[in-house]
Short mmCIF file of N, CA, C and O in Angstrom, two decimals:
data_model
loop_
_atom_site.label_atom_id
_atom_site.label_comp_id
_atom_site.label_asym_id
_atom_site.label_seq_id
_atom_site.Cartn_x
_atom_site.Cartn_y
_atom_site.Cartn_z
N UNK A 1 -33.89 13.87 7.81
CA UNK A 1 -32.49 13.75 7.42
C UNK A 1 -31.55 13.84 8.62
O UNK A 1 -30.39 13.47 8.42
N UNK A 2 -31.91 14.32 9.96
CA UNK A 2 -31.10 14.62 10.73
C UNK A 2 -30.73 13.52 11.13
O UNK A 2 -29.50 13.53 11.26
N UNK A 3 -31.21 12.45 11.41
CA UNK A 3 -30.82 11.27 12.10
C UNK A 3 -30.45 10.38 10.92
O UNK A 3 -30.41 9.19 11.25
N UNK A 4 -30.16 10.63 9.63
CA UNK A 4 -30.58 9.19 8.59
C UNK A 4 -29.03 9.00 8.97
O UNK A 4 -28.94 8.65 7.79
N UNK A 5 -27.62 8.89 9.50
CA UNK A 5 -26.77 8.21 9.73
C UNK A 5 -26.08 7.86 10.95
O UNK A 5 -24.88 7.84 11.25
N UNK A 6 -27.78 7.40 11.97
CA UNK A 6 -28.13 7.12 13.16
C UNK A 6 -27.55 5.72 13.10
O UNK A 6 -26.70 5.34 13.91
N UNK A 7 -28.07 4.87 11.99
CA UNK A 7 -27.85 3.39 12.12
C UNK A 7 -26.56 3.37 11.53
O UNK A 7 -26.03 2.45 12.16
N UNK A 8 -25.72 3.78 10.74
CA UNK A 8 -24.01 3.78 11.03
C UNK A 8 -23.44 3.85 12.01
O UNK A 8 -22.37 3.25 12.03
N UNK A 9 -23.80 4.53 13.15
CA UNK A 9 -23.23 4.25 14.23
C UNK A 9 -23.22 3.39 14.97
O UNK A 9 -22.35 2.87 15.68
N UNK A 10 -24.40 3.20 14.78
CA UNK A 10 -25.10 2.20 16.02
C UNK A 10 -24.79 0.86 15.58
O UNK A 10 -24.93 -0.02 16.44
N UNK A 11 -24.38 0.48 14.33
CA UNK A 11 -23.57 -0.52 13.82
C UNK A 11 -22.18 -0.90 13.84
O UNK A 11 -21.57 -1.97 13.83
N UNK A 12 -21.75 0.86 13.90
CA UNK A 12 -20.42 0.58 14.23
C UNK A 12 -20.21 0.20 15.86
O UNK A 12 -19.30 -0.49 16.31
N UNK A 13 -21.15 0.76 16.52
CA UNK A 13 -20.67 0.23 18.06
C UNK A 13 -21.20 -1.11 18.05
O UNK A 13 -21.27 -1.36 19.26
N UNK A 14 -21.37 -1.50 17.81
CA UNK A 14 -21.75 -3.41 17.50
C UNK A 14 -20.65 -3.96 17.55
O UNK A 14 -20.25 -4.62 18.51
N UNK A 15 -20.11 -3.78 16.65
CA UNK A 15 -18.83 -4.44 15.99
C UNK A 15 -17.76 -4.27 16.71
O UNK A 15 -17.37 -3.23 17.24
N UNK A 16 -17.21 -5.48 16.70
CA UNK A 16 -16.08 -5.85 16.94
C UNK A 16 -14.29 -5.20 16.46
O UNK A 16 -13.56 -5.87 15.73
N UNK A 17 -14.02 -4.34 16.82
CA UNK A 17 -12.89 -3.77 15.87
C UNK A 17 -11.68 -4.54 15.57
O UNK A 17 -10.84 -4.06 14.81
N UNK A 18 -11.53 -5.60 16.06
CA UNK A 18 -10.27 -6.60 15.88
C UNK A 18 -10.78 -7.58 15.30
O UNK A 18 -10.04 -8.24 14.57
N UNK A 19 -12.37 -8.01 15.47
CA UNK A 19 -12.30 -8.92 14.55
C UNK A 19 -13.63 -8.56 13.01
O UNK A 19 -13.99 -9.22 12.04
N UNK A 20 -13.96 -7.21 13.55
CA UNK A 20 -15.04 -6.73 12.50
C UNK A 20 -14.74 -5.06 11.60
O UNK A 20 -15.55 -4.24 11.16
N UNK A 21 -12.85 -5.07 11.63
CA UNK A 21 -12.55 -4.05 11.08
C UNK A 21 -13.16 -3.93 9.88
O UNK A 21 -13.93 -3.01 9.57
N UNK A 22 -12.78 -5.00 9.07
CA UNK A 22 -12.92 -4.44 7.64
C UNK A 22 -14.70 -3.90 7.20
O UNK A 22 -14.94 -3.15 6.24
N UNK A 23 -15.56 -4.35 7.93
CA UNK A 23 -16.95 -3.96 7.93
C UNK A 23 -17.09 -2.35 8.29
O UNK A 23 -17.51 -1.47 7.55
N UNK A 24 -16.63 -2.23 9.67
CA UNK A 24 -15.67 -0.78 10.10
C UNK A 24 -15.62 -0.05 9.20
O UNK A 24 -16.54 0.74 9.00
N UNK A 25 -14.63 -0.11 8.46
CA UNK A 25 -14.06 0.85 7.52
C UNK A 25 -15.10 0.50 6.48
O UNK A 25 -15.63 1.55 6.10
N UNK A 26 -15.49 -0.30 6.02
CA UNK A 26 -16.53 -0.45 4.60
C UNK A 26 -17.54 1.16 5.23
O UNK A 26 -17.72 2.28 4.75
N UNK A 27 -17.88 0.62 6.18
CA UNK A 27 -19.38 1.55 6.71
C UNK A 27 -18.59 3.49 7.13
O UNK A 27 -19.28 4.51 7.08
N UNK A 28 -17.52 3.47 7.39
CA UNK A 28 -16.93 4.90 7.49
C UNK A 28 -17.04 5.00 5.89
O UNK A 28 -18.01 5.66 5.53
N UNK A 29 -16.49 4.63 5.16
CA UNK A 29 -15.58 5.30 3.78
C UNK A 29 -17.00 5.55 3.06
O UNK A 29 -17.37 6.69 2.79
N UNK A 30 -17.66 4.55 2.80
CA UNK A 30 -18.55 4.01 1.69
C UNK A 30 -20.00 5.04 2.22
O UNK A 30 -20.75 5.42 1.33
N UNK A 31 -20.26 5.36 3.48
CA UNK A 31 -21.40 5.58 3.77
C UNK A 31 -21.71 7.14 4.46
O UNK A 31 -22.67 7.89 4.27
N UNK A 32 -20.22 7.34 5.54
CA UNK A 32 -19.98 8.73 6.25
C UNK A 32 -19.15 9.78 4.93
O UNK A 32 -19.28 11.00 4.99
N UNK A 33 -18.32 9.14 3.80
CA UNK A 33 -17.34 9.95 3.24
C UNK A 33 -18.46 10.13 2.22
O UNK A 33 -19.29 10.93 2.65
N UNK A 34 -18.80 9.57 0.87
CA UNK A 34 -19.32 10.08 -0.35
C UNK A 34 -18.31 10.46 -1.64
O UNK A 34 -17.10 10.65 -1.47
N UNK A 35 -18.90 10.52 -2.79
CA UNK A 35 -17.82 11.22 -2.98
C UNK A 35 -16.91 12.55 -3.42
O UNK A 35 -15.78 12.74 -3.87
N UNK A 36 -18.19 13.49 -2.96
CA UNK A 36 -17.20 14.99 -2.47
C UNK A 36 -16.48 14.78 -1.93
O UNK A 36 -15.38 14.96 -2.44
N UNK A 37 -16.52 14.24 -0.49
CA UNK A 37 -15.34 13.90 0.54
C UNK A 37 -14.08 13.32 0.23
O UNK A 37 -12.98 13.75 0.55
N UNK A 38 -14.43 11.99 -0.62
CA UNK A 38 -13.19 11.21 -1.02
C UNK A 38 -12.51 12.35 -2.22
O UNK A 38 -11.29 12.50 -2.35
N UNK A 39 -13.27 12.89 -2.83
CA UNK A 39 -12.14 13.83 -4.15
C UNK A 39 -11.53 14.76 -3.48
O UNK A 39 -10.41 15.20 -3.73
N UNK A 40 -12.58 15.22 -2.17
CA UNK A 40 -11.57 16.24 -1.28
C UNK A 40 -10.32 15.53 -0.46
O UNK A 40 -9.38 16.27 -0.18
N UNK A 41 -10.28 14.60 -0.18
CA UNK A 41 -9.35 13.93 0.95
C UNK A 41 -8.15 14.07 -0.31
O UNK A 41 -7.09 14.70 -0.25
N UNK A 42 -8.69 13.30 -1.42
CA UNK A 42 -7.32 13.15 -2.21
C UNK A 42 -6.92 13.74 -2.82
O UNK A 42 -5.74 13.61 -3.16
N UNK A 43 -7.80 14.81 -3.33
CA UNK A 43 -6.80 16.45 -3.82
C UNK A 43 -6.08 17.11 -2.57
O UNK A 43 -5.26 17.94 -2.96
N UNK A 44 -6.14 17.01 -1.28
CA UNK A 44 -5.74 17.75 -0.23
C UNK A 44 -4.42 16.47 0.05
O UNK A 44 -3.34 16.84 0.52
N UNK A 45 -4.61 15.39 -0.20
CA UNK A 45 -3.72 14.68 0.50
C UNK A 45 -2.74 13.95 -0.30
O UNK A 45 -2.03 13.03 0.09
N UNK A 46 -2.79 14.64 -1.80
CA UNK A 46 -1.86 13.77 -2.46
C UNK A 46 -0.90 14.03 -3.04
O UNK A 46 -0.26 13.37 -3.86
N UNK A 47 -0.63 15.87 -2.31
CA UNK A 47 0.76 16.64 -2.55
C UNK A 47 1.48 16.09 -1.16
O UNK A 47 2.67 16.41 -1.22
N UNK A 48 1.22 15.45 -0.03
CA UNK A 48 1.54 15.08 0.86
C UNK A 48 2.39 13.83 0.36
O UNK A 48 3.55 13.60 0.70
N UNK A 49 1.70 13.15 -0.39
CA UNK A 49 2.69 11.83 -0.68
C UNK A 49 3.46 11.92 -2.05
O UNK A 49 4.02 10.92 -2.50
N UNK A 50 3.48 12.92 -2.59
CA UNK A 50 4.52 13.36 -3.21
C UNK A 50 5.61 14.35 -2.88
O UNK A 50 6.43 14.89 -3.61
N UNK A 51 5.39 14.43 -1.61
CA UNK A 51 6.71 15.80 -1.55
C UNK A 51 7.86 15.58 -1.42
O UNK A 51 8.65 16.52 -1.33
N UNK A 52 8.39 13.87 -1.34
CA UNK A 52 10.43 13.60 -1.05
C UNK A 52 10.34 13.72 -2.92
O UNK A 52 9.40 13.56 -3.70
N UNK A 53 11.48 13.99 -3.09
CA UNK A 53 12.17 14.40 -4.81
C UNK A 53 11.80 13.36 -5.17
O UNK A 53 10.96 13.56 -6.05
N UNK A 54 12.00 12.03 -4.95
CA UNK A 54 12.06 10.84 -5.75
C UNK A 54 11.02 10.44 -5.92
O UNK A 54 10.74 9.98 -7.03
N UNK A 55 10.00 10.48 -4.82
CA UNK A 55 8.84 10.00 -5.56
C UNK A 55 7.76 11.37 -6.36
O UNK A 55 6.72 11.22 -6.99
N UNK A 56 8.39 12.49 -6.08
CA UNK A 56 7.69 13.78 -7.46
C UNK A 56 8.49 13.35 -8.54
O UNK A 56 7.90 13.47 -9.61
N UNK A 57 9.76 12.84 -8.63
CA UNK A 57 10.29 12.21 -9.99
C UNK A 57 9.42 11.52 -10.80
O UNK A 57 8.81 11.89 -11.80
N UNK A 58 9.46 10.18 -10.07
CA UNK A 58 8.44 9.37 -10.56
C UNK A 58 7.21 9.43 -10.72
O UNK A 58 6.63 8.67 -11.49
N UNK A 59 6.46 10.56 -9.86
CA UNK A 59 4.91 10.70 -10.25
C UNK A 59 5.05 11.70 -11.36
O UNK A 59 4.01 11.59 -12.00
N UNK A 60 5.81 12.62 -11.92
CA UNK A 60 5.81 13.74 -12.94
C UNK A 60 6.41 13.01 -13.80
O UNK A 60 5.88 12.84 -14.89
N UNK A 61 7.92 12.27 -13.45
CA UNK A 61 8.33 11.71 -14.90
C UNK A 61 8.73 12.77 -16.12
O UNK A 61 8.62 12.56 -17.33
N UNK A 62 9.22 13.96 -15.46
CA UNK A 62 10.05 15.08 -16.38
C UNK A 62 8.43 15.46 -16.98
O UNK A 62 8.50 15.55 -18.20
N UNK A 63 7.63 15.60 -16.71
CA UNK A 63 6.41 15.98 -17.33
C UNK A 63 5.91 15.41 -18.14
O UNK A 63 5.13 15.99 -18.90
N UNK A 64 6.19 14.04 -18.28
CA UNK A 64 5.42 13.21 -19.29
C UNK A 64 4.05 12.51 -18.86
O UNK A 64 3.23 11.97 -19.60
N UNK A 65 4.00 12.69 -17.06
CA UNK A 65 3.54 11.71 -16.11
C UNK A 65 1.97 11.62 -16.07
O UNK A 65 1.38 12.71 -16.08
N UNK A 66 1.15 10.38 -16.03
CA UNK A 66 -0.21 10.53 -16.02
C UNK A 66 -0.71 11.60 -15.25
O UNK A 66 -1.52 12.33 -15.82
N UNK A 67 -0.45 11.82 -14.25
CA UNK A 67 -0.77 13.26 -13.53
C UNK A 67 -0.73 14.41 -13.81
O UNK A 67 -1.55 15.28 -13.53
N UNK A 68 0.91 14.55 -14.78
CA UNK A 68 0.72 15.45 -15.62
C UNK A 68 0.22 16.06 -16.72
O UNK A 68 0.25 17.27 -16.96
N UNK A 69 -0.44 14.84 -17.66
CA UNK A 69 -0.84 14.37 -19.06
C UNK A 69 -1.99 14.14 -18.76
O UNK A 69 -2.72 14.83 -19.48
N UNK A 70 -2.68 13.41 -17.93
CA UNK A 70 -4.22 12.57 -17.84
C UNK A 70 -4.74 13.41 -16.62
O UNK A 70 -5.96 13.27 -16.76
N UNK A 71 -4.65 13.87 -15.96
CA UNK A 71 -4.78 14.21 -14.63
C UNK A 71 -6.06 13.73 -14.40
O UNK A 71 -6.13 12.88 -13.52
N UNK A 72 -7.17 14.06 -15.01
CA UNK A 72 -8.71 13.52 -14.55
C UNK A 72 -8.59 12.11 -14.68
O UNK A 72 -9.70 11.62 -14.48
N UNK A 73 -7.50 11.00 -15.01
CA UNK A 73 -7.76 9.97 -15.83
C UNK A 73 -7.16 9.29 -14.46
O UNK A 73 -7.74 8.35 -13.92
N UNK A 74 -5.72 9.93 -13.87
CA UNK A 74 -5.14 9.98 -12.85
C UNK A 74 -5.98 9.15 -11.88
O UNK A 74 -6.11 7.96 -11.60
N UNK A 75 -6.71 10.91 -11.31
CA UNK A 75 -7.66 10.53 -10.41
C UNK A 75 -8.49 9.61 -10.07
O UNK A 75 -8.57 9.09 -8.96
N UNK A 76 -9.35 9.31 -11.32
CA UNK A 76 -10.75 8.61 -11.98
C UNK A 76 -9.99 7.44 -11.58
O UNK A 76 -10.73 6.74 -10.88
N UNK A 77 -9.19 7.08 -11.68
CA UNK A 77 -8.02 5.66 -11.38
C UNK A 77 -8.08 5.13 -10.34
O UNK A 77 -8.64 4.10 -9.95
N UNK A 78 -7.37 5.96 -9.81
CA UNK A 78 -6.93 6.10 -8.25
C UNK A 78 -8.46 5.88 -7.54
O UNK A 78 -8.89 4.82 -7.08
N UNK A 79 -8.91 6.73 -7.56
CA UNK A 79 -10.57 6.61 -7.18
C UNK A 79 -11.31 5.35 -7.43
O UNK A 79 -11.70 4.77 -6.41
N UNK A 80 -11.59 4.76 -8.66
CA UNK A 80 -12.07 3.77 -8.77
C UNK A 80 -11.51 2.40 -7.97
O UNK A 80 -12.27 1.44 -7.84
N UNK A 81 -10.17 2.36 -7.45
CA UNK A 81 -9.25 1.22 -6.89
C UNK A 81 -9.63 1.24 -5.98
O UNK A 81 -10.40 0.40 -5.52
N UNK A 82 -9.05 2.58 -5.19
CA UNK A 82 -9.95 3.17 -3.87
C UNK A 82 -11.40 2.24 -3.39
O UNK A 82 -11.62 1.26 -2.69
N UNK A 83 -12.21 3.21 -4.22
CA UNK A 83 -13.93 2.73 -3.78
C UNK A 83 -13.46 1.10 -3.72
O UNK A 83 -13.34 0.63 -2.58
N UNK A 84 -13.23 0.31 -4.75
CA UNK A 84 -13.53 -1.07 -4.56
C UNK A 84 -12.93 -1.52 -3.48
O UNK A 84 -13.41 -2.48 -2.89
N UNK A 85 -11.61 -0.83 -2.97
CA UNK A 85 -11.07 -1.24 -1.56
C UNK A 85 -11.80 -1.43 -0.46
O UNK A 85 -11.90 -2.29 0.42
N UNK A 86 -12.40 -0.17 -0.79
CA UNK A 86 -12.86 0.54 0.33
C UNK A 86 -14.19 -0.57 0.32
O UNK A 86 -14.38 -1.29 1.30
N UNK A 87 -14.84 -0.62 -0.55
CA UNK A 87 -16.41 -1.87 -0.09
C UNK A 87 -16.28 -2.95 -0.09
O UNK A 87 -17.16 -3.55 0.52
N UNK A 88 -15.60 -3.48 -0.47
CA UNK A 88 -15.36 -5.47 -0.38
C UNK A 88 -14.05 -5.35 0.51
O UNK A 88 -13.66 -6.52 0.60
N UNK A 89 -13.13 -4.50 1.25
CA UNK A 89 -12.53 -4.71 2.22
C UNK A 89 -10.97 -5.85 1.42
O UNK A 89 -10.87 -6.43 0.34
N UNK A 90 -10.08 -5.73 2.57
CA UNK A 90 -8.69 -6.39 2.04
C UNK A 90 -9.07 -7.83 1.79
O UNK A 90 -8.44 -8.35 0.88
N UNK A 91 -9.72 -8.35 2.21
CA UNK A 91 -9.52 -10.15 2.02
C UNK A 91 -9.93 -10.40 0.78
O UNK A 91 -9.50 -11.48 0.39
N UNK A 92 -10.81 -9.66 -0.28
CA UNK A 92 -12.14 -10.08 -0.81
C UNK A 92 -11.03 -10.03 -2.11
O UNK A 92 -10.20 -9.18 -2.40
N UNK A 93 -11.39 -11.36 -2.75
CA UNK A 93 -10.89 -11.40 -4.11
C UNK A 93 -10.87 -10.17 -5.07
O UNK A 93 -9.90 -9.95 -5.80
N UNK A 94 -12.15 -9.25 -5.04
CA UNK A 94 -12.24 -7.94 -6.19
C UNK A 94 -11.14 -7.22 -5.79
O UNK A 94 -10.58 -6.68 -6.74
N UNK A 95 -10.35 -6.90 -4.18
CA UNK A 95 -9.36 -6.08 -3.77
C UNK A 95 -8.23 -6.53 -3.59
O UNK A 95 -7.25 -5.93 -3.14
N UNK A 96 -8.32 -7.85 -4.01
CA UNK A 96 -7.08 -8.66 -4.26
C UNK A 96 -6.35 -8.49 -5.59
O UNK A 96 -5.12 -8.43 -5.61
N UNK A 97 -7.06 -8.41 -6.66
CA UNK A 97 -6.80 -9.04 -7.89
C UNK A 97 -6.90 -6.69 -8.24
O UNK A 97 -6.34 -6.30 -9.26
N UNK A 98 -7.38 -5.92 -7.59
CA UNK A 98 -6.83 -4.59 -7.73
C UNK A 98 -5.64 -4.11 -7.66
O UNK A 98 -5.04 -3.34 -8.41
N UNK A 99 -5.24 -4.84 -6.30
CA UNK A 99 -3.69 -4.57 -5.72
C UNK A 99 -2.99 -4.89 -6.83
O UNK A 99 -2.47 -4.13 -7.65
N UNK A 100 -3.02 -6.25 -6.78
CA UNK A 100 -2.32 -6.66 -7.87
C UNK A 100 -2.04 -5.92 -9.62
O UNK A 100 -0.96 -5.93 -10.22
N UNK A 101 -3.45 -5.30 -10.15
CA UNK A 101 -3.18 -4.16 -10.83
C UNK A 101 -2.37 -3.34 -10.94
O UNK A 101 -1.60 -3.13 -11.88
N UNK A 102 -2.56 -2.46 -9.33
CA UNK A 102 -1.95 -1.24 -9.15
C UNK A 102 -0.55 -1.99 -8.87
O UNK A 102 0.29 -1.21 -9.34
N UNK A 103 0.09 -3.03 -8.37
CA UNK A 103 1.48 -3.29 -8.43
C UNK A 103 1.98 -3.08 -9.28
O UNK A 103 2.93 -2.30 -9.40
N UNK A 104 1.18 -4.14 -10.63
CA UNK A 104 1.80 -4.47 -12.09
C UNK A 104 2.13 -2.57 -12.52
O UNK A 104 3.17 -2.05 -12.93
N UNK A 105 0.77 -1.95 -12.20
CA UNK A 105 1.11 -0.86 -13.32
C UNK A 105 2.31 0.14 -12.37
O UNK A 105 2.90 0.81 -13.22
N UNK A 106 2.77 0.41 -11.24
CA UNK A 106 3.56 0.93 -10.51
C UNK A 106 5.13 0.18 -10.87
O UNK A 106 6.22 0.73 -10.96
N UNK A 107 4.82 -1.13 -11.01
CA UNK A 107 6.76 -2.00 -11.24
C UNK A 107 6.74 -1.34 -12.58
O UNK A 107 7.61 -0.49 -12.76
N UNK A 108 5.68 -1.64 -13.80
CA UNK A 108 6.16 -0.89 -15.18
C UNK A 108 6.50 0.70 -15.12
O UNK A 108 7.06 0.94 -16.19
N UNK A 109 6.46 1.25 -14.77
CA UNK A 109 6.54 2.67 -14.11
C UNK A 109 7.86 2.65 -13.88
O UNK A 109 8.79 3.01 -14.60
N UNK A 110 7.85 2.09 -12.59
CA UNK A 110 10.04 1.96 -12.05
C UNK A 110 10.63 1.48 -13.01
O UNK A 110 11.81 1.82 -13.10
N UNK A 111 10.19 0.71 -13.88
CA UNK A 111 11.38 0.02 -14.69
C UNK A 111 11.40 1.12 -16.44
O UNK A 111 12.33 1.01 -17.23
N UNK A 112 10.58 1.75 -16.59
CA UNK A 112 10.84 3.01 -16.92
C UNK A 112 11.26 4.09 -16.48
O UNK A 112 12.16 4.65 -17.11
N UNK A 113 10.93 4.49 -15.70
CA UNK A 113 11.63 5.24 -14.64
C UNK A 113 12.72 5.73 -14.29
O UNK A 113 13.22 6.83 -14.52
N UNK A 114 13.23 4.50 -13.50
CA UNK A 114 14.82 4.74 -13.18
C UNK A 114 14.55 3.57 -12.08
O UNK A 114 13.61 2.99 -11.55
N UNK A 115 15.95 3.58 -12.08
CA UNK A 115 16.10 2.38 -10.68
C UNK A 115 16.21 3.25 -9.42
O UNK A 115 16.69 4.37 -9.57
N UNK A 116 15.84 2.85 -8.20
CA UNK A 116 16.03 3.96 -7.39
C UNK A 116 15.00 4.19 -6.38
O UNK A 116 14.88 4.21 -5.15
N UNK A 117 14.18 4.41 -7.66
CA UNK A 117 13.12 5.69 -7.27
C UNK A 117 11.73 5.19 -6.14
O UNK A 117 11.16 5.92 -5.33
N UNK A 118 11.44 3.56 -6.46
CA UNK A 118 10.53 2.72 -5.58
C UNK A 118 11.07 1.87 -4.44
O UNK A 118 10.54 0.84 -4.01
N UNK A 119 12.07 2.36 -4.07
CA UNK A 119 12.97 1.59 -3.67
C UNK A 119 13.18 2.45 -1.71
O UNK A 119 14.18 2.15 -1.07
N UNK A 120 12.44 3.14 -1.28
CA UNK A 120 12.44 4.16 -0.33
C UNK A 120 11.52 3.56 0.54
O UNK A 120 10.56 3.54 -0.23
N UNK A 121 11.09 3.03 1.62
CA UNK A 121 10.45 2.29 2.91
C UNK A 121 9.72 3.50 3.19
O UNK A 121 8.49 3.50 3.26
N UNK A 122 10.57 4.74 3.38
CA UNK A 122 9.93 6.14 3.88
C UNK A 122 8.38 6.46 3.26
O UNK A 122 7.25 6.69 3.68
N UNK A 123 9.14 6.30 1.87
CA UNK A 123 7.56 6.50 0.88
C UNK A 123 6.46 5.96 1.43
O UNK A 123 5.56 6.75 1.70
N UNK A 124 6.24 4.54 1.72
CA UNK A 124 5.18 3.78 0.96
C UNK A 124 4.98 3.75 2.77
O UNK A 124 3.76 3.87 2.77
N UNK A 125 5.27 3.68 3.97
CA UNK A 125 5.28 4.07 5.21
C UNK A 125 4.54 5.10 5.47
O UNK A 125 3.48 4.86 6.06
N UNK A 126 4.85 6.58 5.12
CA UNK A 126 4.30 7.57 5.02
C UNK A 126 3.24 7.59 4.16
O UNK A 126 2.34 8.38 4.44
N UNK A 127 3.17 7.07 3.41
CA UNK A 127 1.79 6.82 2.57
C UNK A 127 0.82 6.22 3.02
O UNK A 127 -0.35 6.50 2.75
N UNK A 128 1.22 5.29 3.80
CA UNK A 128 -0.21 4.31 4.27
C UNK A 128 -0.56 5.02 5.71
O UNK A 128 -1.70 4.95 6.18
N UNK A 129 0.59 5.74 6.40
CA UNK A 129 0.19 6.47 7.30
C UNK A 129 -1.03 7.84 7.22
O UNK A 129 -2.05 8.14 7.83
N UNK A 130 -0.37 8.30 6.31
CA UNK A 130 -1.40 9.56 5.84
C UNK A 130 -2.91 9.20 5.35
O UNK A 130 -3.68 10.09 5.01
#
C-alpha cells in the first residue's frame, strides 16, 4: 500500500499542465481526494462561501433554504455535480449539460429570492477562488 499512489504522480509529471490540465485535476480530485476528503473540504469550506449577508440570505432563505430543510440532500447535490466535474473535466458534454443544471436551479432561486442577491462579482470570485 505504501507506494499504490506512485503512478499518480508519475503521471502527473508527464503531463503537460497548459495543455493536459483537465487530466491534472481528474487524477488529484478523483484519485488523491476520495470521498472522506471531498465531504471534509466541503463541510470546512462552505461557511467560507457563505459568510457576505447576501449570499447567507439566499443560501438560508429566512430558514426555508435546502440547507436548512434538506441539508443531506444539499450536500448529496452539491457532491454529485462536483464528482462529475471533477472526472470528465470542463469540456466534456456530462459537465456541460451539469453547469447548466446548477445555473437553471440557482436563477430559480434569485428570482424567488429577491433581486439583488446574485448579483455580487465578490461572491462567485471568492468562490471559485476558495
Amino acid at each position: 500500500m505504501k507506494n499504490s499512489y506512485n503512478w499518480i504522480a508519475k503521471e502527473i509529471a508527464s503531463l503537460d499542465p497548459y495543455r493536459d490540465y483537465e487530466r491534472i485535476w481528474q487524477l488529484m480530485t478523483c484519485y488523491y481526494f476520495g470521498d472522506f476528503m471531498m465531504n471534509f473540504l466541503y463541510t470546512n469550506q462552505f461557511p467560507y462561501y457563505i459568510m457576505t449577508p447576501h449570499v447567507a440570505t439566499a443560501v438560508s432563505r429566512n430558514g426555508t433554504g435546502k440547507l436548512m430543510k434538506q441539508k443531506d440532500k444539499r450536500e448529496a447535490d452539491t457532491a454529485s455535480h462536483f464528482w462529475s466535474w471533477f472526472e470528465y473535466g470542463p469540456s466534456h458534454p456530462i459537465t456541460q449539460e451539469s453547469i447548466k443544471r446548477v445555473n437553471a436551479a440557482h436563477a430559480g432561486v434569485a428570482k424567488r429570492v429577491g433581486p439583488g442577491l446574485y448579483t455580487h462579482d465578490y461572491d462567485y470570485t471568492y468562490t471559485l477562488c476558495m
